[in-house]
N, CA, C and O atoms as a Tinker XYZ file with bonds, in Angstrom:
   320  protein
     1  N     -4.097000   16.325000   10.013000    73     2
     2  CA    -5.465000   14.871000   10.318000    64     1     3
     3  C     -4.284000   13.678000    9.671000    63     2     4     5
     4  O     -3.471000   13.709000    8.748000    81     3
     5  N     -4.617000   12.829000   10.520000    73     3     6
     6  CA    -3.993000   11.376000   10.092000    64     5     7
     7  C     -4.785000   10.694000    8.912000    63     6     8     9
     8  O     -6.013000   10.724000    8.830000    81     7
     9  N     -3.970000   10.091000    8.027000    73     7    10
    10  CA    -4.557000    9.547000    6.939000    64     9    11
    11  C     -4.949000    8.130000    7.130000    63    10    12    13
    12  O     -4.141000    7.372000    6.594000    81    11
    13  N     -5.838000    7.589000    7.667000    73    11    14
    14  CA    -6.190000    6.331000    8.212000    64    13    15
    15  C     -6.288000    5.212000    6.942000    63    14    16    17
    16  O     -6.653000    5.529000    5.810000    81    15
    17  N     -5.902000    3.882000    7.335000    73    15    18
    18  CA    -6.111000    3.047000    5.932000    64    17    19
    19  C     -7.399000    2.715000    5.598000    63    18    20    21
    20  O     -7.628000    2.254000    4.480000    81    19
    21  N     -8.435000    2.911000    6.549000    73    19    22
    22  CA    -9.999000    2.363000    6.482000    64    21    23
    23  C    -10.460000    3.581000    6.129000    63    22    24    25
    24  O     -9.986000    4.629000    6.566000    81    23
    25  N    -11.737000    3.476000    5.040000    73    23    26
    26  CA   -12.692000    4.513000    4.728000    64    25    27
    27  C    -13.837000    4.227000    5.642000    63    26    28    29
    28  O    -13.954000    3.257000    6.389000    81    27
    29  N    -14.505000    5.031000    5.500000    73    27    30
    30  CA   -16.127000    4.997000    6.511000    64    29    31
    31  C    -16.708000    3.617000    6.333000    63    30    32    33
    32  O    -16.473000    2.924000    5.342000    81    31
    33  N    -17.531000    3.225000    7.407000    73    31    34
    34  CA   -17.813000    1.906000    6.849000    64    33    35
    35  C    -19.192000    1.639000    6.516000    63    34    36    37
    36  O    -20.160000    2.123000    7.102000    81    35
    37  N    -19.231000    0.627000    5.280000    73    35    38
    38  CA   -20.628000    0.800000    4.719000    64    37    39
    39  C    -21.674000    0.030000    5.749000    63    38    40    41
    40  O    -21.419000   -0.748000    6.668000    81    39
    41  N    -22.727000    0.446000    5.344000    73    39    42
    42  CA   -23.810000    0.101000    6.490000    64    41    43
    43  C    -24.352000   -1.078000    5.498000    63    42    44    45
    44  O    -24.919000   -0.986000    4.409000    81    43
    45  N    -23.972000   -2.224000    6.271000    73    43    46
    46  CA   -24.111000   -3.630000    5.746000    64    45    47
    47  C    -25.065000   -4.195000    6.698000    63    46    48    49
    48  O    -25.207000   -3.682000    7.808000    81    47
    49  N    -25.850000   -5.415000    6.259000    73    47    50
    50  CA   -26.505000   -6.185000    7.439000    64    49    51
    51  C    -25.491000   -7.205000    8.192000    63    50    52    53
    52  O    -24.944000   -8.157000    7.635000    81    51
    53  N    -25.361000   -6.900000    9.337000    73    51    54
    54  CA   -23.946000   -7.597000    9.844000    64    53    55
    55  C    -24.459000   -9.118000   10.042000    63    54    56    57
    56  O    -25.637000   -9.476000   10.025000    81    55
    57  N    -23.418000   -9.865000   10.217000    73    55    58
    58  CA   -23.181000  -11.382000   10.613000    64    57    59
    59  C    -22.653000  -11.541000   11.988000    63    58    60    61
    60  O    -21.640000  -11.017000   12.451000    81    59
    61  N    -23.483000  -12.337000   12.569000    73    59    62
    62  CA   -22.785000  -12.384000   14.162000    64    61    63
    63  C    -21.734000  -13.570000   14.117000    63    62    64    65
    64  O    -21.849000  -14.755000   13.804000    81    63
    65  N    -20.539000  -12.708000   14.599000    73    63    66
    66  CA   -19.163000  -13.831000   14.886000    64    65    67
    67  C    -18.789000  -13.797000   16.549000    63    66    68    69
    68  O    -19.140000  -12.845000   17.245000    81    67
    69  N    -18.325000  -14.505000   16.883000    73    67    70
    70  CA   -18.387000  -14.539000   18.421000    64    69    71
    71  C    -16.364000  -14.694000   18.404000    63    70    72    73
    72  O    -15.643000  -15.459000   17.764000    81    71
    73  N    -16.003000  -13.529000   19.468000    73    71    74
    74  CA   -14.572000  -13.324000   19.274000    64    73    75
    75  C    -14.234000  -12.904000   20.302000    63    74    76    77
    76  O    -14.679000  -11.848000   20.751000    81    75
    77  N    -13.350000  -13.653000   20.921000    73    75    78
    78  CA   -12.625000  -13.049000   22.196000    64    77    79
    79  C    -11.267000  -12.173000   21.440000    63    78    80    81
    80  O    -10.539000  -12.535000   20.516000    81    79
    81  N    -11.268000  -10.754000   22.326000    73    79    82
    82  CA    -9.944000  -10.157000   21.851000    64    81    83
    83  C     -9.194000   -9.765000   23.180000    63    82    84    85
    84  O     -9.753000   -9.834000   24.275000    81    83
    85  N     -8.228000   -9.456000   23.056000    73    83    86
    86  CA    -7.316000   -8.950000   24.381000    64    85    87
    87  C     -7.821000   -7.412000   24.722000    63    86    88    89
    88  O     -7.919000   -6.608000   23.795000    81    87
    89  N     -8.091000   -7.083000   25.879000    73    87    90
    90  CA    -8.273000   -5.762000   26.151000    64    89    91
    91  C     -7.864000   -4.375000   25.585000    63    90    92    93
    92  O     -8.502000   -3.331000   25.454000    81    91
    93  N     -6.194000   -4.823000   25.203000    73    91    94
    94  CA    -5.658000   -3.647000   24.793000    64    93    95
    95  C     -6.059000   -3.326000   23.092000    63    94    96    97
    96  O     -6.266000   -2.232000   22.568000    81    95
    97  N     -6.081000   -4.784000   22.431000    73    95    98
    98  CA    -6.571000   -4.622000   21.153000    64    97    99
    99  C     -8.319000   -3.846000   20.982000    63    98   100   101
   100  O     -8.761000   -3.124000   20.088000    81    99
   101  N     -8.875000   -4.295000   22.053000    73    99   102
   102  CA   -10.734000   -3.676000   22.179000    64   101   103
   103  C    -10.009000   -2.126000   22.155000    63   102   104   105
   104  O    -10.051000   -1.337000   21.211000    81   103
   105  N     -9.344000   -1.928000   23.449000    73   103   106
   106  CA    -9.014000   -0.377000   23.476000    64   105   107
   107  C     -8.447000    0.284000   22.029000    63   106   108   109
   108  O     -8.829000    1.432000   21.801000    81   107
   109  N     -7.731000   -0.235000   21.223000    73   107   110
   110  CA    -7.306000    0.275000   20.277000    64   109   111
   111  C     -8.531000    0.345000   18.848000    63   110   112   113
   112  O     -8.650000    1.336000   18.128000    81   111
   113  N     -9.113000   -0.585000   18.738000    73   111   114
   114  CA   -10.310000   -0.761000   17.939000    64   113   115
   115  C    -11.249000    0.475000   18.088000    63   114   116   117
   116  O    -11.692000    1.189000   17.188000    81   115
   117  N    -11.495000    0.581000   19.748000    73   115   118
   118  CA   -12.548000    1.720000   20.167000    64   117   119
   119  C    -11.897000    3.022000   19.967000    63   118   120   121
   120  O    -12.622000    4.004000   19.807000    81   119
   121  N    -10.410000    3.176000   19.954000    73   119   122
   122  CA    -9.959000    4.382000   19.737000    64   121   123
   123  C     -9.974000    4.747000   17.844000    63   122   124   125
   124  O    -10.337000    5.827000   17.377000    81   123
   125  N     -9.645000    3.936000   17.281000    73   123   126
   126  CA    -9.752000    3.588000   15.823000    64   125   127
   127  C    -11.193000    4.235000   15.202000    63   126   128   129
   128  O    -11.193000    5.090000   14.317000    81   127
   129  N    -12.402000    3.686000   15.810000    73   127   130
   130  CA   -13.679000    3.781000   15.600000    64   129   131
   131  C    -13.954000    5.446000   16.043000    63   130   132   133
   132  O    -14.651000    6.121000   15.285000    81   131
   133  N    -13.551000    5.888000   16.926000    73   131   134
   134  CA   -13.711000    7.376000   17.266000    64   133   135
   135  C    -12.834000    8.037000   16.395000    63   134   136   137
   136  O    -13.280000    9.114000   15.998000    81   135
   137  N    -11.679000    7.716000   15.955000    73   135   138
   138  CA   -10.989000    8.713000   15.234000    64   137   139
   139  C    -11.701000    9.016000   13.840000    63   138   140   141
   140  O    -12.021000   10.099000   13.351000    81   139
   141  N    -11.866000    7.570000   13.296000    73   139   142
   142  CA   -12.722000    7.269000   12.035000    64   141   143
   143  C    -13.661000    8.211000   11.975000    63   142   144   145
   144  O    -13.619000    9.183000   11.221000    81   143
   145  N    -14.679000    7.914000   12.894000    73   143   146
   146  CA   -15.735000    8.687000   12.959000    64   145   147
   147  C    -15.930000   10.017000   12.924000    63   146   148   149
   148  O    -16.788000   10.581000   12.245000    81   147
   149  N    -14.890000   10.700000   13.884000    73   147   150
   150  CA   -14.460000   12.078000   13.863000    64   149   151
   151  C    -14.303000   12.453000   12.312000    63   150   152   153
   152  O    -15.040000   13.261000   11.747000    81   151
   153  N    -13.436000   11.885000   11.802000    73   151   154
   154  CA   -12.691000   12.419000   10.188000    64   153   155
   155  C    -14.046000   12.388000    9.141000    63   154   156   157
   156  O    -14.190000   13.062000    8.122000    81   155
   157  N    -14.802000   11.586000    9.609000    73   155   158
   158  CA   -16.263000   11.336000    8.673000    64   157   159
   159  C    -17.228000   12.204000    9.086000    63   158   160   161
   160  O    -18.252000   12.223000    8.404000    81   159
   161  N    -17.158000   12.977000   10.093000    73   159   162
   162  CA   -17.972000   14.041000   10.921000    64   161   163
   163  C    -19.227000   13.061000   11.198000    63   162   164   165
   164  O    -20.319000   13.441000   10.777000    81   163
   165  N    -19.165000   12.125000   11.712000    73   163   166
   166  CA   -20.181000   11.138000   12.251000    64   165   167
   167  C    -19.701000   10.440000   13.620000    63   166   168   169
   168  O    -18.566000   10.437000   14.098000    81   167
   169  N    -20.660000    9.959000   14.028000    73   167   170
   170  CA   -20.601000    9.515000   15.549000    64   169   171
   171  C    -19.689000    8.116000   15.185000    63   170   172   173
   172  O    -19.579000    7.562000   14.091000    81   171
   173  N    -19.030000    7.718000   16.589000    73   171   174
   174  CA   -18.264000    6.579000   16.233000    64   173   175
   175  C    -18.687000    5.128000   16.133000    63   174   176   177
   176  O    -19.485000    4.631000   16.928000    81   175
   177  N    -18.170000    4.511000   15.203000    73   175   178
   178  CA   -18.715000    3.097000   15.020000    64   177   179
   179  C    -18.437000    2.281000   16.057000    63   178   180   181
   180  O    -17.446000    2.360000   16.784000    81   179
   181  N    -19.484000    1.344000   16.136000    73   179   182
   182  CA   -19.144000    0.227000   16.910000    64   181   183
   183  C    -17.671000   -0.420000   16.498000    63   182   184   185
   184  O    -17.481000   -0.957000   15.407000    81   183
   185  N    -16.862000   -0.318000   17.319000    73   183   186
   186  CA   -15.555000   -1.048000   17.279000    64   185   187
   187  C    -15.556000   -2.514000   16.304000    63   186   188   189
   188  O    -14.844000   -2.775000   15.334000    81   187
   189  N    -16.244000   -3.044000   16.721000    73   187   190
   190  CA   -16.554000   -4.777000   16.438000    64   189   191
   191  C    -16.681000   -4.658000   14.776000    63   190   192   193
   192  O    -16.265000   -5.596000   14.096000    81   191
   193  N    -17.258000   -3.502000   14.149000    73   191   194
   194  CA   -17.688000   -3.310000   12.825000    64   193   195
   195  C    -16.322000   -3.038000   12.039000    63   194   196   197
   196  O    -16.550000   -2.986000   10.830000    81   195
   197  N    -15.197000   -2.880000   12.300000    73   195   198
   198  CA   -14.321000   -2.530000   12.106000    64   197   199
   199  C    -13.360000   -3.705000   11.537000    63   198   200   201
   200  O    -12.745000   -3.678000   10.470000    81   199
   201  N    -13.378000   -4.815000   12.569000    73   199   202
   202  CA   -12.720000   -6.010000   12.110000    64   201   203
   203  C    -12.739000   -6.494000   10.584000    63   202   204   205
   204  O    -11.759000   -6.654000    9.856000    81   203
   205  N    -13.886000   -6.661000   10.320000    73   203   206
   206  CA   -14.365000   -7.341000    8.669000    64   205   207
   207  C    -13.113000   -6.145000    7.641000    63   206   208   209
   208  O    -12.222000   -6.520000    6.879000    81   207
   209  N    -13.419000   -4.994000    7.929000    73   207   210
   210  CA   -12.857000   -4.343000    6.717000    64   209   211
   211  C    -11.248000   -3.994000    7.087000    63   210   212   213
   212  O    -10.556000   -3.350000    6.298000    81   211
   213  N    -10.858000   -4.365000    8.053000    73   211   214
   214  CA    -9.320000   -4.434000    8.627000    64   213   215
   215  C     -8.932000   -5.572000    8.089000    63   214   216   217
   216  O     -8.147000   -5.507000    7.143000    81   215
   217  N     -9.426000   -6.975000    8.601000    73   215   218
   218  CA    -9.227000   -8.105000    7.820000    64   217   219
   219  C     -9.267000   -8.264000    6.287000    63   218   220   221
   220  O     -8.641000   -9.177000    5.749000    81   219
   221  N    -10.081000   -7.285000    5.506000    73   219   222
   222  CA   -10.090000   -7.474000    4.392000    64   221   223
   223  C     -8.844000   -6.518000    3.584000    63   222   224   225
   224  O     -8.302000   -6.788000    2.512000    81   223
   225  N     -8.617000   -5.424000    4.405000    73   223   226
   226  CA    -7.358000   -4.880000    3.744000    64   225   227
   227  C     -6.287000   -5.342000    4.015000    63   226   228   229
   228  O     -5.298000   -5.084000    3.328000    81   227
   229  N     -6.244000   -6.123000    5.071000    73   227   230
   230  CA    -4.941000   -6.674000    5.446000    64   229   231
   231  C     -4.691000   -7.735000    4.350000    63   230   232   233
   232  O     -3.538000   -7.928000    3.964000    81   231
   233  N     -5.629000   -8.362000    3.886000    73   231   234
   234  CA    -5.627000   -9.669000    2.934000    64   233   235
   235  C     -5.331000   -8.857000    1.558000    63   234   236   237
   236  O     -4.342000   -9.093000    0.864000    81   235
   237  N     -6.094000   -8.085000    1.314000    73   235   238
   238  CA    -5.960000   -7.390000   -0.245000    64   237   239
   239  C     -4.281000   -6.776000   -0.043000    63   238   240   241
   240  O     -3.471000   -7.032000   -0.934000    81   239
   241  N     -3.939000   -6.135000    0.921000    73   239   242
   242  CA    -2.464000   -5.933000    0.835000    64   241   243
   243  C     -1.297000   -6.528000    1.175000    63   242   244   245
   244  O     -0.159000   -6.067000    1.264000    81   243
   245  N     -1.848000   -7.901000    1.402000    73   243   246
   246  CA    -0.531000   -8.801000    1.832000    64   245   247
   247  C     -0.351000   -9.594000    0.489000    63   246   248   249
   248  O     -1.152000  -10.399000    0.015000    81   247
   249  N      1.234000   -9.088000   -0.192000    73   247   250
   250  CA     1.807000   -9.519000   -1.287000    64   249   251
   251  C      2.111000  -11.225000   -1.268000    63   250   252   253
   252  O      1.964000  -11.917000   -2.276000    81   251
   253  N      2.514000  -11.709000   -0.079000    73   251   254
   254  CA     3.100000  -13.096000   -0.269000    64   253   255
   255  C      1.890000  -13.947000   -0.409000    63   254   256   257
   256  O      1.939000  -14.974000   -1.085000    81   255
   257  N      0.373000  -13.417000    0.443000    73   255   258
   258  CA    -0.515000  -14.065000    0.443000    64   257   259
   259  C     -1.164000  -14.419000   -1.202000    63   258   260   261
   260  O     -1.566000  -15.522000   -1.572000    81   259
   261  N     -1.128000  -13.201000   -1.989000    73   259   262
   262  CA    -1.618000  -12.961000   -3.161000    64   261   263
   263  C     -0.894000  -13.880000   -4.350000    63   262   264   265
   264  O     -1.459000  -14.365000   -5.331000    81   263
   265  N      0.442000  -13.979000   -4.007000    73   263   266
   266  CA     1.276000  -14.737000   -4.873000    64   265   267
   267  C      0.978000  -16.118000   -4.322000    63   266   268   269
   268  O      0.918000  -16.783000   -5.356000    81   267
   269  N      0.787000  -16.834000   -3.451000    73   267   270
   270  CA     0.729000  -18.026000   -3.095000    64   269   271
   271  C     -0.577000  -18.459000   -3.653000    63   270   272   273
   272  O     -0.660000  -19.539000   -4.237000    81   271
   273  N     -1.762000  -17.556000   -3.483000    73   271   274
   274  CA    -3.033000  -17.695000   -3.935000    64   273   275
   275  C     -3.020000  -17.884000   -5.681000    63   274   276   277
   276  O     -3.762000  -18.698000   -6.229000    81   275
   277  N     -2.312000  -17.234000   -6.243000    73   275   278
   278  CA    -2.104000  -17.495000   -7.850000    64   277   279
   279  C     -1.441000  -18.275000   -8.087000    63   278   280   281
   280  O     -1.556000  -18.695000   -9.238000    81   279
   281  N     -0.367000  -18.946000   -7.200000    73   279   282
   282  CA     0.569000  -20.125000   -7.762000    64   281   283
   283  C     -0.472000  -21.348000   -7.051000    63   282   284   285
   284  O     -0.299000  -22.459000   -7.553000    81   283
   285  N     -1.285000  -21.296000   -6.201000    73   283   286
   286  CA    -2.125000  -22.639000   -5.924000    64   285   287
   287  C     -2.967000  -23.157000   -7.261000    63   286   288   289
   288  O     -3.531000  -22.491000   -8.129000    81   287
   289  N     -2.859000  -24.383000   -7.123000    73   287   290
   290  CA    -3.768000  -24.816000   -8.351000    64   289   291
   291  C     -5.236000  -24.501000   -7.878000    63   290   292   293
   292  O     -5.631000  -24.528000   -6.712000    81   291
   293  N     -5.951000  -24.204000   -8.977000    73   291   294
   294  CA    -7.250000  -23.732000   -9.080000    64   293   295
   295  C     -8.350000  -25.085000   -8.675000    63   294   296   297
   296  O     -8.511000  -25.883000   -9.599000    81   295
   297  N     -8.722000  -25.232000   -8.031000    73   295   298
   298  CA    -9.816000  -26.349000   -7.329000    64   297   299
   299  C    -11.237000  -25.738000   -7.244000    63   298   300   301
   300  O    -12.239000  -26.441000   -7.112000    81   299
   301  N    -11.259000  -24.585000   -7.314000    73   299   302
   302  CA   -12.631000  -23.918000   -7.077000    64   301   303
   303  C    -13.001000  -23.763000   -5.220000    63   302   304   305
   304  O    -13.973000  -23.184000   -4.736000    81   303
   305  N    -12.192000  -24.282000   -4.674000    73   303   306
   306  CA   -12.393000  -24.348000   -3.261000    64   305   307
   307  C    -11.096000  -23.056000   -2.886000    63   306   308   309
   308  O    -10.028000  -22.951000   -3.489000    81   307
   309  N    -11.553000  -22.214000   -1.785000    73   307   310
   310  CA   -10.537000  -21.339000   -1.275000    64   309   311
   311  C     -9.537000  -21.747000   -0.590000    63   310   312   313
   312  O     -9.586000  -22.883000   -0.119000    81   311
   313  N     -8.396000  -20.921000   -0.372000    73   311   314
   314  CA    -7.282000  -21.752000    0.357000    64   313   315
   315  C     -7.519000  -21.403000    1.839000    63   314   316   317
   316  O     -7.669000  -20.209000    2.096000    81   315
   317  N     -7.578000  -22.397000    2.957000    73   315   318
   318  CA    -7.654000  -22.299000    4.344000    64   317   319
   319  C     -6.552000  -22.375000    5.105000    63   318   320
   320  O     -6.640000  -22.286000    6.329000    81   319
């Protein structure tokens, strides 16, 4: 069994976001959702719900981003 980077998605109130994805990325998200659901013993999640946890995981593990964020002056506003 593969060790996926994401854990099962928490059931939270969704926020509507409009986003266009390449078809190949959507297919990959769909496949990932199916595998994640199978490993959790659940039905496949909506692939769109994977985007936020994947982005959060990406940002949390990006060392260069963390270093730049720590080095930035604290102004109370996030870096964009």
